[in-house]
Coordinates of C-alpha atoms in Angstrom, one line a residue:
M1 CA -160.0 -26.3 -74.9
S2 CA -158.9 -29.9 -75.0
D3 CA -158.2 -29.9 -71.2
E4 CA -161.6 -28.3 -70.6
K5 CA -163.3 -31.0 -72.6
A6 CA -161.4 -33.8 -71.0
R7 CA -162.3 -32.7 -67.5
D8 CA -165.6 -33.7 -66.0
S9 CA -168.1 -31.0 -65.6
F10 CA -171.6 -30.1 -64.4
S11 CA -174.4 -30.3 -67.0
G12 CA -175.3 -26.7 -66.4
R13 CA -175.9 -24.0 -63.8
W14 CA -178.6 -25.8 -61.9
G15 CA -176.6 -29.0 -61.7
F16 CA -173.8 -27.0 -60.0
I17 CA -176.3 -25.1 -57.8
I18 CA -178.0 -28.2 -56.5
A19 CA -174.7 -29.9 -55.9
C20 CA -173.5 -26.9 -53.9
I21 CA -176.8 -26.7 -52.0
G22 CA -176.3 -30.4 -51.1
S23 CA -172.8 -29.5 -49.9
A24 CA -174.1 -26.5 -47.8
V25 CA -177.2 -28.2 -46.4
G26 CA -175.9 -30.5 -43.7
M27 CA -175.8 -31.2 -40.0
A28 CA -175.1 -27.5 -39.1
N29 CA -178.5 -26.6 -40.5
V30 CA -180.3 -29.1 -38.3
W31 CA -178.4 -29.4 -35.0
A32 CA -177.0 -25.8 -34.8
F33 CA -179.2 -23.3 -36.5
P34 CA -182.5 -24.1 -34.6
Y35 CA -180.7 -24.0 -31.3
R36 CA -178.9 -20.7 -32.0
T37 CA -182.1 -19.1 -33.3
A38 CA -183.9 -20.1 -30.1
R39 CA -180.9 -19.2 -27.9
Y40 CA -180.2 -15.8 -29.4
G41 CA -183.5 -14.1 -29.5
G42 CA -185.6 -16.0 -32.1
A43 CA -186.3 -13.8 -35.1
A44 CA -183.8 -11.3 -33.7
F45 CA -181.0 -13.8 -34.5
L46 CA -182.2 -13.9 -38.1
I47 CA -181.4 -10.3 -38.7
P48 CA -177.6 -10.6 -38.3
Y49 CA -177.7 -14.1 -39.9
F50 CA -179.4 -12.7 -43.1
I51 CA -176.9 -9.9 -43.2
C52 CA -174.0 -12.4 -42.9
I53 CA -175.5 -14.7 -45.5
L54 CA -175.9 -11.9 -48.0
I55 CA -172.4 -10.6 -47.6
L56 CA -170.7 -14.0 -47.6
G57 CA -172.8 -15.3 -50.5
A58 CA -171.9 -12.3 -52.6
T59 CA -168.2 -12.5 -51.7
G60 CA -166.9 -15.8 -50.3
V61 CA -169.1 -18.2 -52.4
V62 CA -168.5 -16.1 -55.5
E63 CA -164.7 -15.9 -54.9
E64 CA -164.2 -19.7 -54.3
T65 CA -166.4 -20.7 -57.2
A66 CA -164.7 -18.3 -59.6
F67 CA -161.2 -19.2 -58.4
G68 CA -161.8 -22.9 -58.9
R69 CA -163.3 -22.3 -62.3
W70 CA -160.2 -20.2 -63.3
G71 CA -157.8 -22.8 -61.9
G72 CA -159.6 -25.8 -63.5
A73 CA -158.6 -27.8 -60.4
G74 CA -159.2 -28.1 -56.6
P75 CA -157.4 -25.9 -54.1
L76 CA -153.9 -27.5 -54.4
G77 CA -153.9 -27.2 -58.2
T78 CA -155.6 -23.8 -58.3
F79 CA -153.4 -22.2 -55.6
R80 CA -150.2 -23.6 -57.2
K81 CA -151.2 -22.3 -60.6
A82 CA -151.9 -18.8 -59.1
L83 CA -148.7 -18.6 -57.1
T84 CA -146.6 -19.9 -59.9
Q85 CA -148.0 -17.4 -62.3
K86 CA -147.2 -14.6 -59.8
N87 CA -143.8 -16.1 -58.9
K88 CA -144.7 -16.3 -55.2
P89 CA -143.5 -18.8 -52.6
F90 CA -145.5 -21.4 -50.7
K91 CA -146.9 -22.9 -53.9
E92 CA -148.1 -26.0 -52.0
I93 CA -150.1 -24.1 -49.5
G94 CA -153.3 -25.5 -51.1
V95 CA -152.6 -28.6 -49.2
I96 CA -154.1 -26.9 -46.1
P97 CA -157.7 -26.9 -47.4
V98 CA -157.2 -30.4 -48.8
I99 CA -156.2 -31.7 -45.3
A100 CA -159.2 -29.9 -43.8
A101 CA -161.5 -31.6 -46.3
F102 CA -160.1 -35.0 -45.7
G103 CA -160.1 -34.5 -41.9
I104 CA -163.7 -33.3 -41.8
G105 CA -164.8 -36.0 -44.2
T106 CA -163.2 -38.7 -42.1
G107 CA -165.2 -37.5 -39.0
Y108 CA -168.4 -36.8 -41.0
A109 CA -168.5 -40.4 -42.2
I110 CA -168.8 -41.6 -38.6
I111 CA -171.7 -39.2 -37.9
M112 CA -173.3 -40.4 -41.2
G113 CA -173.0 -43.9 -39.8
W114 CA -174.9 -42.8 -36.7
V115 CA -177.6 -41.4 -38.9
L116 CA -177.8 -44.7 -40.8
R117 CA -178.1 -46.7 -37.6
Y118 CA -180.9 -44.4 -36.3
L119 CA -182.6 -44.7 -39.7
W120 CA -182.6 -48.5 -39.4
G121 CA -183.5 -48.3 -35.7
S122 CA -186.5 -46.1 -36.7
I123 CA -187.6 -48.7 -39.3
S124 CA -187.2 -51.6 -36.9
G125 CA -188.8 -49.7 -34.0
A126 CA -185.8 -49.8 -31.7
V127 CA -185.5 -46.0 -31.6
I128 CA -189.1 -45.7 -30.5
S129 CA -189.3 -48.6 -28.1
N130 CA -186.1 -47.7 -26.2
K131 CA -187.3 -45.2 -23.6
D132 CA -183.8 -44.1 -22.5
T133 CA -182.7 -42.3 -25.6
G134 CA -179.5 -41.2 -23.9
A135 CA -178.5 -44.8 -23.2
Y136 CA -179.4 -45.8 -26.7
F137 CA -177.1 -43.2 -28.2
G138 CA -174.4 -44.0 -25.7
Q139 CA -174.3 -47.6 -27.0
I140 CA -173.1 -46.5 -30.4
V141 CA -170.7 -43.7 -29.6
G142 CA -168.2 -45.6 -27.4
N143 CA -164.9 -47.0 -28.5
F144 CA -165.5 -48.8 -31.8
G145 CA -169.2 -48.6 -31.1
S146 CA -170.5 -48.2 -34.6
I147 CA -167.8 -49.5 -37.0
G148 CA -170.2 -51.5 -39.2
W149 CA -172.5 -48.5 -39.8
H150 CA -169.5 -46.2 -40.3
L151 CA -168.1 -48.5 -43.0
T152 CA -171.5 -48.8 -44.6
A153 CA -171.6 -45.0 -44.8
L154 CA -168.3 -45.0 -46.6
G155 CA -169.5 -47.7 -48.9
I156 CA -172.5 -45.6 -49.9
T157 CA -170.2 -42.7 -50.4
F158 CA -168.1 -44.8 -52.7
I159 CA -171.1 -45.7 -54.8
M160 CA -172.2 -42.0 -55.0
M161 CA -168.7 -40.8 -56.0
I162 CA -167.3 -43.5 -58.3
G163 CA -169.1 -42.2 -61.4
G164 CA -167.7 -38.6 -61.1
I165 CA -169.4 -35.3 -61.2
S166 CA -171.9 -35.5 -64.1
K167 CA -172.7 -39.2 -64.1
S168 CA -173.0 -39.6 -60.3
I169 CA -172.7 -36.7 -57.9
E170 CA -174.9 -34.3 -59.8
K171 CA -177.6 -37.0 -60.4
V172 CA -177.6 -38.0 -56.7
C173 CA -178.0 -34.4 -55.6
K174 CA -180.8 -33.8 -58.1
V175 CA -182.8 -36.5 -56.4
M176 CA -181.8 -36.2 -52.8
M177 CA -182.0 -32.5 -52.3
P178 CA -185.6 -32.0 -53.6
V179 CA -186.7 -35.0 -51.5
F180 CA -184.9 -33.5 -48.5
Y181 CA -187.0 -30.3 -48.8
L182 CA -190.2 -32.2 -49.4
L183 CA -189.7 -34.4 -46.3
F184 CA -189.0 -31.3 -44.1
I185 CA -192.0 -29.5 -45.5
Y186 CA -194.1 -32.6 -44.6
M187 CA -192.6 -32.7 -41.1
A188 CA -193.3 -28.9 -40.6
I189 CA -197.0 -29.5 -41.5
R190 CA -197.2 -32.5 -39.1
V191 CA -195.6 -30.5 -36.2
A192 CA -198.0 -27.7 -36.8
L193 CA -200.8 -30.1 -35.8
L194 CA -199.3 -30.9 -32.4
P195 CA -201.0 -29.3 -29.3
G196 CA -199.0 -26.6 -27.7
V197 CA -196.8 -25.6 -30.6
V198 CA -198.0 -22.0 -30.6
E199 CA -195.6 -21.1 -27.8
G200 CA -192.8 -22.6 -29.8
Y201 CA -193.7 -20.5 -32.9
K202 CA -193.9 -17.4 -30.7
Y203 CA -190.4 -18.1 -29.2
L204 CA -189.0 -18.7 -32.7
F205 CA -190.6 -15.8 -34.7
I206 CA -191.2 -13.0 -32.2
P207 CA -187.9 -11.1 -31.9
Q208 CA -186.4 -10.6 -28.5
W209 CA -184.7 -7.3 -29.5
S210 CA -182.4 -7.2 -26.5
Y211 CA -180.3 -9.9 -28.2
I212 CA -179.4 -7.6 -31.1
S213 CA -177.1 -5.6 -28.8
D214 CA -175.4 -8.8 -27.6
I215 CA -172.1 -9.3 -29.5
K216 CA -172.4 -13.0 -29.2
T217 CA -175.6 -13.0 -31.3
W218 CA -173.6 -11.4 -34.2
I219 CA -170.6 -13.7 -33.6
F220 CA -172.5 -16.9 -33.7
A221 CA -174.7 -15.6 -36.6
L222 CA -171.5 -15.0 -38.5
G223 CA -170.1 -18.4 -37.6
Q224 CA -173.3 -20.2 -38.5
A225 CA -173.5 -18.4 -41.9
F226 CA -169.8 -18.9 -42.7
F227 CA -169.7 -22.6 -42.1
S228 CA -173.1 -23.3 -43.4
L229 CA -172.1 -21.9 -46.8
S230 CA -169.1 -24.3 -46.8
L231 CA -166.5 -21.6 -47.0
A232 CA -163.2 -23.3 -46.4
G233 CA -161.2 -22.9 -49.6
N234 CA -161.9 -26.5 -50.6
G235 CA -165.4 -27.8 -51.5
T236 CA -166.7 -24.8 -53.3
V237 CA -163.3 -24.3 -55.1
V238 CA -163.4 -27.9 -56.4
Y239 CA -167.0 -27.7 -57.5
G240 CA -166.2 -24.4 -59.2
S241 CA -163.5 -26.2 -61.2
Y242 CA -166.2 -28.3 -62.8
L243 CA -168.3 -25.2 -63.8
S244 CA -168.5 -23.8 -67.3
K245 CA -167.1 -20.4 -68.0
K246 CA -170.5 -19.5 -69.5
E247 CA -172.2 -19.6 -66.1
N248 CA -172.9 -16.5 -63.9
V249 CA -171.2 -17.2 -60.6
L250 CA -173.1 -14.3 -58.9
A251 CA -176.4 -15.8 -59.8
C252 CA -175.2 -19.3 -58.7
A253 CA -174.1 -17.9 -55.3
K254 CA -177.5 -16.2 -54.8
N255 CA -179.4 -19.4 -55.3
I256 CA -177.0 -21.4 -53.1
A257 CA -177.4 -18.8 -50.2
I258 CA -181.2 -18.7 -50.6
F259 CA -181.8 -22.5 -50.5
D260 CA -179.3 -23.1 -47.8
T261 CA -181.1 -20.5 -45.6
L262 CA -184.5 -22.1 -46.4
A263 CA -183.2 -25.5 -45.3
A264 CA -182.1 -24.0 -41.9
I265 CA -185.4 -22.2 -41.4
L266 CA -187.3 -25.3 -42.3
A267 CA -185.3 -27.3 -39.7
S268 CA -186.1 -24.6 -37.1
I269 CA -189.8 -24.7 -37.9
V270 CA -189.8 -28.5 -37.3
I271 CA -187.5 -28.8 -34.3
V272 CA -188.2 -25.7 -32.1
P273 CA -192.0 -25.9 -31.9
A274 CA -191.8 -29.7 -31.5
V275 CA -189.4 -29.5 -28.5
F276 CA -191.6 -26.7 -27.0
A277 CA -194.8 -28.7 -27.4
L278 CA -193.5 -32.1 -26.0
L279 CA -190.5 -31.5 -23.8
G280 CA -190.4 -27.8 -22.9
A281 CA -188.1 -24.8 -23.8
D282 CA -185.3 -26.0 -21.5
S283 CA -184.8 -29.1 -23.7
I284 CA -183.5 -27.2 -26.7
G285 CA -179.9 -28.0 -27.1
A286 CA -177.3 -28.2 -29.9
G287 CA -175.1 -30.8 -31.6
P288 CA -175.5 -34.6 -31.7
P289 CA -177.6 -34.7 -28.5
L290 CA -180.4 -32.7 -30.2
I291 CA -180.7 -35.1 -33.1
F292 CA -179.9 -38.4 -31.4
I293 CA -181.3 -37.9 -27.9
T294 CA -183.8 -35.1 -27.7
L295 CA -185.7 -35.6 -30.9
P296 CA -186.1 -39.4 -30.5
A297 CA -187.6 -38.6 -27.1
I298 CA -190.1 -36.4 -29.0
F299 CA -190.9 -39.0 -31.6
Q300 CA -191.8 -41.4 -28.8
Q301 CA -194.5 -39.0 -27.5
M302 CA -196.0 -38.4 -30.9
A303 CA -198.9 -40.2 -32.5
G304 CA -197.3 -42.0 -35.5
G305 CA -193.9 -41.2 -34.1
Q306 CA -192.2 -44.1 -35.8
I307 CA -193.1 -42.9 -39.2
F308 CA -192.0 -39.4 -38.3
A309 CA -188.7 -40.8 -37.1
I310 CA -188.1 -42.7 -40.3
I311 CA -188.9 -39.6 -42.4
F312 CA -186.7 -37.4 -40.2
F313 CA -183.6 -39.6 -40.3
L314 CA -184.1 -40.3 -44.0
A315 CA -184.0 -36.5 -44.6
I316 CA -180.9 -36.2 -42.4
F317 CA -179.2 -39.0 -44.3
F318 CA -179.8 -37.2 -47.6
A319 CA -178.3 -34.0 -46.2
A320 CA -175.3 -35.9 -44.8
A321 CA -174.8 -37.8 -48.1
T322 CA -174.8 -34.8 -50.4
S323 CA -172.4 -33.0 -48.0
I324 CA -169.9 -35.8 -47.7
V325 CA -169.5 -36.3 -51.4
N326 CA -168.5 -32.6 -51.7
I327 CA -166.1 -32.9 -48.7
F328 CA -164.3 -35.9 -50.1
E329 CA -164.2 -34.6 -53.7
T330 CA -161.4 -32.2 -52.7
P331 CA -158.8 -34.9 -51.8
I332 CA -160.1 -37.2 -54.6
E333 CA -159.7 -34.5 -57.2
M334 CA -156.2 -33.8 -55.9
L335 CA -155.1 -37.4 -56.6
Q336 CA -156.6 -37.2 -60.0
D337 CA -155.1 -33.9 -60.9
R338 CA -151.7 -34.1 -59.2
F339 CA -150.9 -37.7 -59.5
K340 CA -152.9 -38.5 -62.6
L341 CA -154.7 -41.4 -61.0
S342 CA -158.0 -42.8 -62.3
R343 CA -161.2 -41.8 -60.7
F344 CA -161.7 -45.3 -59.4
K345 CA -158.2 -45.5 -57.8
S346 CA -158.6 -42.0 -56.3
V347 CA -161.9 -42.8 -54.7
I348 CA -160.7 -46.1 -53.3
I349 CA -157.5 -44.6 -51.8
I350 CA -159.3 -41.7 -50.0
L351 CA -162.1 -43.8 -48.7
L352 CA -159.7 -46.5 -47.6
L353 CA -157.6 -44.0 -45.7
A354 CA -160.8 -42.5 -44.2
S355 CA -161.9 -45.9 -43.1
I356 CA -158.6 -46.7 -41.4
G357 CA -158.3 -43.2 -39.7
G358 CA -162.0 -43.1 -38.8
V359 CA -161.8 -46.4 -36.8
F360 CA -159.6 -44.5 -34.2
L361 CA -162.1 -41.6 -34.0
E362 CA -165.1 -43.8 -33.2
N363 CA -165.4 -42.5 -29.6
A364 CA -167.7 -39.5 -29.4
D365 CA -165.3 -37.5 -27.2
I366 CA -162.4 -38.1 -29.6
I367 CA -164.4 -37.3 -32.7
G368 CA -165.6 -34.1 -31.0
V369 CA -162.1 -32.9 -30.4
W370 CA -161.0 -33.9 -34.0
M371 CA -163.9 -32.1 -35.7
D372 CA -163.2 -29.0 -33.5
I373 CA -159.6 -28.9 -34.6
M374 CA -160.6 -29.1 -38.2
S375 CA -163.4 -26.5 -38.0
I376 CA -161.7 -24.1 -35.6
Y377 CA -158.2 -24.0 -37.0
V378 CA -157.9 -25.5 -40.5
C379 CA -161.1 -24.7 -42.3
P380 CA -161.2 -20.9 -41.6
L381 CA -157.5 -20.7 -42.5
G382 CA -158.1 -22.4 -45.9
A383 CA -160.9 -19.8 -46.6
F384 CA -158.6 -16.9 -45.7
I385 CA -155.8 -18.2 -47.9
A386 CA -158.1 -18.6 -50.9
A387 CA -159.5 -15.1 -50.4
I388 CA -156.0 -13.5 -50.1
I389 CA -154.7 -15.1 -53.2
F390 CA -157.8 -14.4 -55.3
F391 CA -158.4 -10.8 -54.2
W392 CA -154.8 -9.6 -53.4
V393 CA -152.1 -11.8 -54.9
M394 CA -153.6 -12.1 -58.4
G395 CA -153.7 -8.3 -59.0
K396 CA -156.4 -5.6 -59.1
D397 CA -158.2 -6.7 -62.3
F398 CA -158.1 -10.5 -61.8
A399 CA -161.1 -10.8 -59.5
A400 CA -163.4 -8.6 -61.6
E401 CA -162.5 -10.5 -64.8
Q402 CA -163.2 -13.9 -63.2
I403 CA -166.5 -12.8 -61.6
Q404 CA -167.6 -11.1 -64.8
L405 CA -167.2 -14.3 -66.9
G406 CA -170.6 -15.7 -68.0
R407 CA -172.4 -12.5 -67.0
E408 CA -173.9 -10.1 -69.6
K409 CA -174.5 -7.2 -67.2
K410 CA -171.4 -5.6 -65.8
I411 CA -170.8 -6.4 -62.2
G412 CA -171.3 -3.7 -59.7
K413 CA -168.3 -1.6 -58.6
W414 CA -168.9 -2.8 -55.0
V415 CA -168.4 -6.5 -55.7
V416 CA -164.6 -6.6 -55.8
P417 CA -163.9 -4.1 -52.9
L418 CA -166.4 -5.9 -50.7
G419 CA -164.6 -9.1 -51.3
K420 CA -161.1 -7.6 -51.1
Y421 CA -161.6 -5.7 -47.9
G422 CA -164.8 -7.1 -46.4
F423 CA -164.6 -10.9 -47.0
C424 CA -160.8 -11.1 -46.4
A425 CA -161.3 -9.3 -43.1
I426 CA -164.3 -11.5 -42.2
A427 CA -162.4 -14.8 -43.0
F428 CA -159.5 -13.7 -40.7
L429 CA -162.0 -12.6 -38.0
V430 CA -163.8 -16.0 -38.2
F431 CA -160.4 -17.7 -37.7
V432 CA -159.6 -15.6 -34.7
L433 CA -163.1 -15.8 -33.1
S434 CA -163.2 -19.6 -33.7
I435 CA -160.0 -19.9 -31.6
A436 CA -161.2 -17.4 -29.0
F437 CA -164.6 -19.0 -28.5
G438 CA -163.6 -22.6 -29.0
G439 CA -165.7 -22.7 -32.3
I440 CA -168.4 -20.6 -33.7
G441 CA -169.6 -22.8 -36.6

């Protein structure tokens, strides 16, 4: 009990849920989901996506949350505790998801710097006045092209994280996430008033049923759902370690999955019709070019485009900020738990290392390769390892007992088998498919 009291924690279920939503709602919701929905049959893509979200939310999110809560630590401490208890080798295997979190966070800070630069460019008018949006983006993604903004992003991250979970991260997420949704709702209403958006809505919401039989639709729906829910054996595990045993992890996972999906759909309702109305269907792409090249070109054609650009990049900044604090929490918590460093020293060390490493990733081509390595190889492996230890290594009753904690009604008999056989197989499949397709997240 004394250890539990000494450890920081969320104020309650909704503090945890909102923080996890902040972790899940990020760039993938904005620059990948709208493109994939448009590319793979509109509403037809939503069918496999909803199925994947339902299964992964009820298994992967629940497993990682419950595992971290049991371990009272991030992946390194939790995996070590489990493997020591069962007298198994490879006790330091939890370092894999820690490396993944640090690697992703180091690259993500650079992208967050781009967002900050575009937010300032929207306020100053530079984004709207520069007619060659591709050249404008090219200026900041070359070698050492955006160091100042990159370091500013890390400085903001430091401010958000230094106070810990309850005093800082939870409070930041409770402000930023509601504002994020309100800003996107406003933008969705504003886009609905554009001439020519009807065709975009049709393309988005009328199912093209032929795509249901295309295996790629299901593969990329799975990848989108898997990575959007932040399943990597790190962020959800470490946030789970700050969750009270009185809370119902199944209920928490349900809300996380619902609000993450709503964010992705909101982004699609804003982006796809706007691209259709002002640039045409062929302009819908994915990744950084969609946010930093295509959408600024749209803002330039809109009445009040500068205000729209400010609102858009402010919302994207909120999504990036709430994600990056979760990403970096894993290595920071490791320093606190394993080496007994103070919160202040742990945050300083990780962000300093991220600053130094990130400088050499400033080039867009380099950071693209770096993020691919982390997301294709390391993140799915971390999720698979966490699932195997939780559902298989710890014994037949362990998973049921941990998921049951904080829940009055007895869990369904399907919960553990679905995780043990379904999610473990899915996590391994995502790892294999990510390698085969060069990334599916």
